[in-house]
């Protein structure tokens, strides 16, 4: 077929197809705004947001751990944001969702393929063979009349956003875990110091009562009781030494290091817990916490999935184009060419209820995500209320233990004086000493518990923060956050 004849024939076909495509486009365009599904206004299935029962004056900053004014803790958390392996893995998971968004968004553009083929058939006289060379391209494009493709892209965007909030949630949890482990380590060191001092005190008392035993002023059983208290205190020392090493190992893994490397951390100080932070309004918490934002993004993705399932029930219009160069001789390959344009419409008529079932499934999943979002919101409110109650009660408990310790110290001083003057038996002194030493350990444990409760409160109130890992540092740094 010659070039002119071929061109005229396909131009005729092209005009008829173009008219058909324009007619179909106009017809279905009139139905677009009436048939395309509308998105619902989504909110937690909670009637009214009640204010929190207590609140302070200080604001919770993004880097909440800085309120403890602990430079070592700041260094540990900053380091973990870059070196923790779980966090790095979650970041890569987020990057994979961005790639999924780009993959889904590619459906908005025409698909173009090129092909090349050459063959030689022998023998030529018998089979009319020879060279057979073809060059061509094929393009197809679906008109997104009902927004089905765009809706699917939006669903993937929200899933990617949910993945990013997963990363922020893990970052927040990691910071809380490091702070908790760090102060558990400080408390264990403080407990070890107290125990070592108590061992020295108990050893000195044994020497004293042994000298009095020689003088016949004490019974042998008093020496045995004091020796038993000494051994019990040594057991506590072993426990605290074990805890210190285990906490160091845990901290090393959180920092992305091998526990065999060891961590050198000097000092053993417990922080001063500041006044209660400002809790704000419950609605502000819903908008701030990354786990609630993740749940909401998942709900939005389910809403778009439902809309996409509805839109799949509508007809689809696809445009396609084909161009081809073909010849039995490579020398005149570019002399003969042809192209065609086509428009196709696919209208689902009967799928045995498959499309309706998919809509019902997507609708049920959307409702499931809505209730999960509401439950996550209630749990967040409970976490704040629990932490507030525990914080205030723990402060009262600390004051109570401090008063008990003060009374025990005064009581023991008086008992020692009476014992030295022969007015009190040694058993009273022993019991008072044991109680005082236990109260000292209880006070440190209560301090640690108060710090842990405050960390939980900050964790419940805090939002996302800058981890130092952002998209600019990645290979696709020129992309927008959500590339179409």
Coordinates of C-alpha atoms in Angstrom, one line a residue:
X1 CA 0.0 0.0 0.0
X2 CA 1.4 3.4 -1.0
X3 CA 1.9 6.2 1.4
X4 CA -0.8 8.6 -0.1
X5 CA -3.4 5.9 -0.4
X6 CA -2.8 4.6 3.1
X7 CA -2.8 8.1 4.6
X8 CA -6.2 8.9 3.0
X9 CA -7.8 5.7 4.2
X10 CA -6.7 6.2 7.8
X11 CA -7.6 9.8 7.8
X12 CA -11.2 8.8 6.9
X13 CA -11.2 6.3 9.8
X14 CA -9.7 8.8 12.1
X15 CA -12.5 11.4 11.4
X16 CA -15.2 8.9 12.0
X17 CA -13.6 7.7 15.2
X18 CA -13.0 11.3 16.4
X19 CA -16.6 12.1 15.9
X20 CA -17.6 9.0 17.9
X21 CA -15.2 9.8 20.7
X22 CA -16.4 13.4 20.9
X23 CA -20.0 12.3 21.0
X24 CA -19.4 9.8 23.8
X25 CA -17.3 12.3 25.7
X26 CA -20.1 14.9 25.6
X27 CA -22.7 12.4 26.6
X28 CA -20.9 11.0 29.6
X29 CA -19.6 14.4 30.6
X30 CA -23.2 15.5 31.2
X31 CA -23.7 12.6 33.6
X32 CA -20.4 13.2 35.5
X33 CA -21.5 15.5 38.3
X34 CA -24.8 13.5 38.8
X35 CA -23.2 10.0 38.9
X36 CA -19.9 10.5 40.6
X37 CA -20.0 9.7 44.3
X38 CA -19.6 12.4 46.9
X39 CA -17.2 12.1 49.8
X40 CA -18.6 12.1 53.3
X41 CA -17.6 14.5 56.0
X42 CA -15.8 12.1 58.3
X43 CA -15.4 12.7 62.1
X44 CA -15.0 10.4 65.1
X45 CA -18.3 8.8 66.2
X46 CA -18.2 10.7 69.5
X47 CA -21.1 13.0 70.5
X48 CA -19.3 15.7 72.4
X49 CA -15.7 16.3 73.4
X50 CA -15.4 16.7 77.2
X51 CA -12.6 18.8 78.6
X52 CA -9.8 17.0 80.5
X53 CA -10.2 16.9 84.3
X54 CA -6.9 18.7 85.0
X55 CA -4.4 20.9 83.3
X56 CA -1.2 22.9 83.9
X57 CA 0.2 26.1 82.5
X58 CA 3.3 25.0 80.6
X59 CA 3.0 24.0 76.9
X60 CA 4.2 20.6 75.7
X61 CA 6.8 21.3 73.0
X62 CA 7.6 19.0 70.1
X63 CA 10.7 17.8 71.8
X64 CA 9.0 17.2 75.1
X65 CA 12.0 15.5 76.8
X66 CA 13.9 18.8 76.9
X67 CA 11.8 19.8 79.9
X68 CA 14.0 17.5 82.1
X69 CA 17.1 19.7 81.2
X70 CA 19.2 16.6 80.7
X71 CA 21.9 17.1 78.1
X72 CA 22.8 13.4 78.1
X73 CA 19.2 12.4 77.4
X74 CA 19.0 14.9 74.6
X75 CA 22.1 13.4 73.0
X76 CA 20.8 9.9 73.3
X77 CA 17.4 10.7 71.7
X78 CA 19.0 12.7 68.9
X79 CA 21.3 9.9 68.1
X80 CA 18.6 7.2 68.2
X81 CA 16.5 9.1 65.7
X82 CA 19.3 8.4 63.1
X83 CA 20.6 5.1 64.2
X84 CA 17.7 3.1 65.5
X85 CA 17.1 0.2 63.0
X86 CA 13.3 -0.1 63.5
X87 CA 12.9 3.6 62.8
X88 CA 15.0 3.4 59.7
X89 CA 13.0 0.4 58.5
X90 CA 9.7 2.3 59.0
X91 CA 11.1 5.2 57.1
X92 CA 11.8 2.9 54.1
X93 CA 8.3 1.6 54.4
X94 CA 7.0 5.1 54.0
X95 CA 9.2 5.7 51.0
X96 CA 7.8 2.5 49.4
X97 CA 4.3 4.0 49.8
X98 CA 5.4 7.1 48.0
X99 CA 6.6 5.0 45.1
X100 CA 3.2 3.3 45.1
X101 CA 1.5 6.7 44.8
X102 CA 3.6 7.5 41.8
X103 CA 2.9 4.1 40.3
X104 CA -0.9 4.6 40.7
X105 CA -0.7 8.2 39.4
X106 CA 0.9 6.9 36.2
X107 CA -2.5 5.7 35.2
X108 CA -3.5 9.3 34.6
X109 CA -1.1 9.4 31.6
X110 CA -1.2 7.6 28.3
X111 CA 0.7 4.4 28.1
X112 CA 3.1 4.4 25.1
X113 CA 4.9 1.3 23.9
X114 CA 7.4 0.9 21.0
X115 CA 8.1 -2.3 19.2
X116 CA 10.6 -3.5 16.6
X117 CA 10.7 -6.8 14.8
X118 CA 12.7 -8.3 12.0
X119 CA 12.7 -11.8 10.5
X120 CA 13.9 -13.6 7.4
X121 CA 12.0 -16.6 5.9
X122 CA 13.8 -19.2 3.9
X123 CA 13.7 -20.6 1.2
X124 CA 12.3 -17.6 -0.6
X125 CA 11.0 -19.1 -3.8
X126 CA 8.9 -21.8 -2.1
X127 CA 7.5 -19.8 0.7
X128 CA 7.6 -16.3 -0.7
X129 CA 9.9 -15.4 2.1
X130 CA 12.5 -12.8 2.5
X131 CA 12.9 -10.0 5.0
X132 CA 10.0 -8.9 7.2
X133 CA 10.9 -5.8 9.2
X134 CA 8.4 -3.9 11.4
X135 CA 8.7 -0.7 13.5
X136 CA 5.8 0.7 15.4
X137 CA 4.3 2.1 18.6
X138 CA 1.1 1.6 20.5
X139 CA -0.6 4.1 22.8
X140 CA -3.7 3.8 25.1
X141 CA -5.4 6.3 27.4
X142 CA -8.4 5.9 29.6
X143 CA -10.6 9.0 30.0
X144 CA -11.2 9.5 33.7
X145 CA -14.7 10.6 33.3
X146 CA -16.0 9.6 36.8
X147 CA -12.7 10.2 38.6
X148 CA -12.1 6.5 39.3
X149 CA -8.4 6.8 38.6
X150 CA -8.0 10.1 40.5
X151 CA -9.9 8.6 43.4
X152 CA -7.6 5.5 43.5
X153 CA -4.6 7.9 43.5
X154 CA -6.0 9.8 46.4
X155 CA -6.5 6.6 48.3
X156 CA -2.9 5.7 47.9
X157 CA -1.9 9.2 48.9
X158 CA -3.8 8.9 52.2
X159 CA -2.2 5.4 52.7
X160 CA 1.2 7.0 52.2
X161 CA 0.3 9.8 54.6
X162 CA -0.8 7.1 57.2
X163 CA 2.6 5.4 56.7
X164 CA 4.3 8.7 57.5
X165 CA 2.3 9.1 60.6
X166 CA 3.3 5.6 61.5
X167 CA 6.8 6.8 61.3
X168 CA 6.1 9.8 63.5
X169 CA 4.3 7.6 66.0
X170 CA 7.3 5.2 66.2
X171 CA 9.6 8.2 66.7
X172 CA 7.5 9.4 69.5
X173 CA 7.4 6.0 71.1
X174 CA 11.1 5.6 70.7
X175 CA 11.9 8.8 72.4
X176 CA 9.6 7.8 75.3
X177 CA 11.3 4.4 75.5
X178 CA 14.8 5.9 75.6
X179 CA 13.8 8.4 78.2
X180 CA 12.2 5.7 80.3
X181 CA 15.2 3.3 80.0
X182 CA 17.6 6.2 80.7
X183 CA 16.0 7.1 84.0
X184 CA 15.5 3.4 84.9
X185 CA 19.3 3.2 84.6
X186 CA 19.8 6.3 86.7
X187 CA 17.4 4.9 89.4
X188 CA 19.3 1.6 89.4
X189 CA 22.6 3.4 89.8
X190 CA 21.1 5.5 92.7
X191 CA 19.7 2.3 94.3
X192 CA 23.2 0.7 94.0
X193 CA 24.8 3.7 95.7
X194 CA 22.2 3.6 98.6
X195 CA 22.7 -0.2 98.9
X196 CA 26.5 0.1 99.1
X197 CA 26.2 2.8 101.8
X198 CA 23.7 0.5 103.7
X199 CA 26.2 -2.4 103.5
X200 CA 28.9 -0.2 105.1
X201 CA 26.5 0.9 107.8
X202 CA 25.4 -2.7 108.5
X203 CA 29.0 -3.9 108.7
X204 CA 29.9 -1.1 111.1
X205 CA 26.9 -2.1 113.3
X206 CA 28.0 -5.7 113.3
X207 CA 31.4 -4.7 114.7
X208 CA 29.7 -2.6 117.4
X209 CA 27.4 -5.4 118.6
X210 CA 30.2 -8.0 118.5
X211 CA 32.3 -5.8 120.8
X212 CA 29.2 -5.5 123.1
X213 CA 28.6 -9.3 122.8
X214 CA 32.1 -9.9 124.2
X215 CA 31.2 -7.7 127.2
X216 CA 28.1 -9.8 127.7
X217 CA 25.7 -7.0 126.9
X218 CA 24.1 -8.7 123.8
X219 CA 23.0 -12.2 122.8
X220 CA 24.5 -14.2 120.0
X221 CA 21.1 -14.1 118.2
X222 CA 21.4 -10.3 117.8
X223 CA 24.7 -10.8 115.9
X224 CA 23.0 -13.4 113.6
X225 CA 20.0 -11.1 112.9
X226 CA 22.3 -8.3 112.0
X227 CA 24.4 -10.6 109.8
X228 CA 21.2 -11.7 108.1
X229 CA 20.3 -8.0 107.4
X230 CA 23.8 -7.5 105.9
X231 CA 23.4 -10.5 103.6
X232 CA 20.0 -9.3 102.5
X233 CA 21.4 -5.9 101.6
X234 CA 24.2 -7.6 99.6
X235 CA 21.5 -9.5 97.7
X236 CA 19.9 -6.2 96.8
X237 CA 23.3 -5.0 95.5
X238 CA 23.5 -8.0 93.2
X239 CA 20.0 -7.3 91.9
X240 CA 20.8 -3.6 91.1
X241 CA 24.1 -4.5 89.5
X242 CA 22.3 -6.9 87.2
X243 CA 19.6 -4.3 86.4
X244 CA 22.2 -1.8 85.5
X245 CA 23.9 -4.1 82.9
X246 CA 20.6 -5.2 81.4
X247 CA 19.4 -1.5 81.0
X248 CA 22.7 -0.6 79.4
X249 CA 22.2 -3.5 76.9
X250 CA 18.7 -2.3 76.2
X251 CA 19.8 1.3 75.7
X252 CA 22.6 0.1 73.3
X253 CA 20.0 -1.7 71.1
X254 CA 17.7 1.3 71.1
X255 CA 20.7 3.3 69.8
X256 CA 21.3 0.8 67.0
X257 CA 24.5 -0.5 68.7
X258 CA 25.6 -4.0 69.8
X259 CA 25.3 -4.5 73.6
X260 CA 28.8 -6.0 73.6
X261 CA 30.2 -2.6 72.7
X262 CA 29.2 -1.2 76.1
X263 CA 28.0 2.3 77.0
X264 CA 29.9 4.5 79.3
X265 CA 27.4 6.7 81.2
X266 CA 28.6 8.4 84.3
X267 CA 26.5 9.9 87.1
X268 CA 23.3 8.8 88.7
X269 CA 20.8 11.7 89.0
X270 CA 17.1 11.7 88.9
X271 CA 15.4 14.7 87.2
X272 CA 13.1 17.1 88.9
X273 CA 9.6 16.6 87.6
X274 CA 8.2 20.0 86.5
X275 CA 4.6 21.1 87.1
X276 CA 1.8 19.6 85.1
X277 CA 1.7 20.6 81.5
X278 CA -1.2 22.2 79.7
X279 CA -3.5 19.5 78.3
X280 CA -5.4 21.7 76.0
X281 CA -8.7 20.8 74.4
X282 CA -9.5 17.2 73.4
X283 CA -10.0 18.3 69.7
X284 CA -6.5 19.7 69.7
X285 CA -5.2 16.4 70.9
X286 CA -7.0 14.6 68.0
X287 CA -5.4 16.9 65.5
X288 CA -1.9 16.7 67.1
X289 CA -1.2 13.1 68.0
X290 CA 0.4 11.2 65.0
X291 CA -1.3 7.9 65.8
X292 CA -4.8 9.6 65.6
X293 CA -3.7 11.3 62.4
X294 CA -2.6 7.9 61.1
X295 CA -6.0 6.4 61.9
X296 CA -7.8 9.3 60.3
X297 CA -5.7 9.0 57.1
X298 CA -6.5 5.3 57.0
X299 CA -10.2 6.2 57.2
X300 CA -9.9 8.7 54.4
X301 CA -8.1 6.0 52.2
X302 CA -11.0 3.6 52.9
X303 CA -13.5 6.4 51.9
X304 CA -11.7 6.8 48.6
X305 CA -11.6 3.1 48.1
X306 CA -15.3 3.0 48.5
X307 CA -15.8 5.8 46.0
X308 CA -13.5 4.0 43.5
X309 CA -15.5 0.8 43.9
X310 CA -18.7 2.8 43.1
X311 CA -17.0 4.4 40.1
X312 CA -16.0 1.0 38.7
X313 CA -19.6 0.3 38.0
X314 CA -19.7 3.1 35.4
X315 CA -18.7 2.8 31.8
X316 CA -15.0 3.3 30.8
X317 CA -13.8 5.1 27.6
X318 CA -10.4 4.3 26.3
X319 CA -8.6 6.0 23.4
X320 CA -5.9 4.1 21.6
X321 CA -3.5 4.9 18.8
X322 CA -1.2 2.7 16.7
X323 CA 1.5 3.6 14.1
X324 CA 3.5 1.1 12.1
X325 CA 6.3 0.9 9.5
X326 CA 6.5 -2.4 7.7
X327 CA 8.4 -3.8 4.7
X328 CA 9.8 -6.9 3.3
X329 CA 12.9 -5.0 2.5
X330 CA 14.8 -2.9 5.0
X331 CA 15.8 -0.4 2.3
X332 CA 12.2 0.7 1.7
X333 CA 11.0 0.4 5.3
X334 CA 10.2 4.1 5.7
X335 CA 8.3 4.2 2.4
X336 CA 5.1 2.5 3.7
X337 CA 3.5 3.5 6.9
X338 CA 0.1 3.5 8.5
X339 CA -1.6 4.6 11.7
X340 CA -5.0 4.3 13.4
X341 CA -6.9 5.9 16.2
X342 CA -9.7 4.1 18.0
X343 CA -12.1 4.8 20.8
X344 CA -13.5 2.0 23.0
X345 CA -16.2 2.0 25.5
X346 CA -16.6 -0.7 28.1
X347 CA -19.9 -0.8 30.1
X348 CA -20.3 -3.4 32.7
X349 CA -23.7 -5.1 32.3
X350 CA -23.7 -8.3 34.2
X351 CA -20.9 -9.5 36.5
X352 CA -22.9 -11.7 38.7
X353 CA -23.1 -9.2 41.5
X354 CA -19.3 -8.9 41.7
X355 CA -19.2 -5.1 41.4
X356 CA -21.9 -4.6 44.0
X357 CA -20.2 -7.0 46.3
X358 CA -17.0 -5.0 46.0
X359 CA -18.9 -1.8 46.8
X360 CA -20.5 -3.4 49.9
X361 CA -17.0 -4.7 51.0
X362 CA -15.4 -1.2 50.6
X363 CA -18.3 0.4 52.5
X364 CA -18.0 -2.1 55.4
X365 CA -14.3 -1.4 55.5
X366 CA -14.9 2.3 55.6
X367 CA -17.3 1.9 58.5
X368 CA -14.7 -0.3 60.3
X369 CA -12.0 2.3 59.9
X370 CA -14.5 4.9 61.2
X371 CA -15.1 2.9 64.4
X372 CA -11.4 2.2 64.8
X373 CA -10.7 5.9 64.5
X374 CA -13.3 6.6 67.2
X375 CA -11.9 3.9 69.5
X376 CA -8.3 5.2 69.0
X377 CA -9.6 8.6 70.0
X378 CA -11.2 7.3 73.2
X379 CA -8.0 5.4 74.1
X380 CA -6.0 8.6 73.6
X381 CA -8.3 10.5 75.9
X382 CA -8.1 7.6 78.5
X383 CA -4.3 7.7 78.3
X384 CA -4.2 11.4 79.1
X385 CA -6.7 11.0 82.0
X386 CA -4.9 8.0 83.4
X387 CA -1.6 9.8 83.3
X388 CA -3.0 12.9 85.0
X389 CA -4.6 10.9 87.8
X390 CA -1.4 8.8 88.3
X391 CA 0.8 11.9 88.2
X392 CA -1.1 13.8 90.9
X393 CA -1.5 10.7 93.1
X394 CA 2.2 9.7 92.7
X395 CA 3.2 13.2 93.8
X396 CA 1.1 12.6 97.0
X397 CA 2.7 9.2 97.5
X398 CA 6.2 10.7 97.2
X399 CA 5.4 13.2 99.9
X400 CA 4.1 10.4 102.1
X401 CA 7.2 8.3 101.7
X402 CA 9.4 11.3 102.4
X403 CA 7.5 11.9 105.7
X404 CA 7.8 8.2 106.6
X405 CA 11.5 8.3 105.9
X406 CA 11.9 11.4 108.0
X407 CA 10.0 9.8 110.9
X408 CA 12.0 6.6 110.6
X409 CA 15.3 8.5 110.8
X410 CA 14.2 10.3 113.9
X411 CA 12.9 7.1 115.4
X412 CA 16.1 5.2 114.7
X413 CA 18.3 7.9 116.2
X414 CA 16.2 7.7 119.4
X415 CA 16.4 3.9 119.5
X416 CA 20.2 3.9 119.1
X417 CA 20.5 6.3 122.0
X418 CA 18.2 4.1 124.1
X419 CA 20.1 1.0 123.0
X420 CA 23.4 2.4 124.0
X421 CA 22.0 3.4 127.4
X422 CA 20.5 -0.1 127.8
X423 CA 16.9 1.0 127.7
X424 CA 15.8 -0.7 124.4
X425 CA 16.5 -4.2 123.0
X426 CA 18.6 -4.6 119.9
X427 CA 15.6 -6.1 118.0
X428 CA 13.9 -2.8 118.0
X429 CA 17.0 -1.1 116.6
X430 CA 17.3 -3.9 113.9
X431 CA 13.7 -3.6 112.8
X432 CA 14.0 0.2 112.7
X433 CA 17.2 0.1 110.6
X434 CA 15.7 -2.4 108.2
X435 CA 12.6 -0.2 107.7
X436 CA 14.6 2.9 107.2
X437 CA 16.8 1.3 104.6
X438 CA 13.8 -0.1 102.7
X439 CA 12.1 3.3 102.8
X440 CA 15.2 4.9 101.2
X441 CA 15.0 2.4 98.3
X442 CA 11.2 2.8 98.1
X443 CA 11.7 6.6 97.7
X444 CA 14.0 6.2 94.7
X445 CA 11.6 3.7 93.2
X446 CA 8.7 6.1 93.7
X447 CA 10.8 8.9 92.1
X448 CA 11.4 6.7 89.1
X449 CA 7.7 5.8 88.9
X450 CA 6.8 9.5 89.0
X451 CA 9.2 10.2 86.1
X452 CA 7.8 7.3 84.1
X453 CA 4.2 8.6 84.6
X454 CA 5.2 12.0 83.5
X455 CA 6.9 10.6 80.4
X456 CA 3.6 8.7 79.7
X457 CA 1.7 12.0 80.0
X458 CA 4.0 13.8 77.6
X459 CA 3.8 10.9 75.3
X460 CA 0.0 11.1 75.4
X461 CA -0.1 14.8 74.8
X462 CA 2.8 15.2 72.3
X463 CA 2.7 15.5 68.5
X464 CA 5.2 14.7 65.9
X465 CA 8.7 16.3 65.8
X466 CA 11.6 16.7 63.4
X467 CA 13.7 13.5 63.5
X468 CA 16.4 14.9 61.2
X469 CA 15.3 12.5 58.4
X470 CA 13.4 14.1 55.6
X471 CA 12.6 13.7 51.9
X472 CA 15.3 16.2 50.8
X473 CA 18.0 13.7 51.8
X474 CA 16.5 11.0 49.7
X475 CA 17.3 10.1 46.1
X476 CA 14.1 11.7 44.8
X477 CA 14.7 15.0 46.6
X478 CA 13.3 17.0 43.7
X479 CA 9.8 15.4 44.0
X480 CA 7.0 17.0 45.8
X481 CA 5.8 15.3 49.0
X482 CA 3.0 13.7 47.0
X483 CA 4.1 13.6 43.4
X484 CA 1.3 13.1 40.9

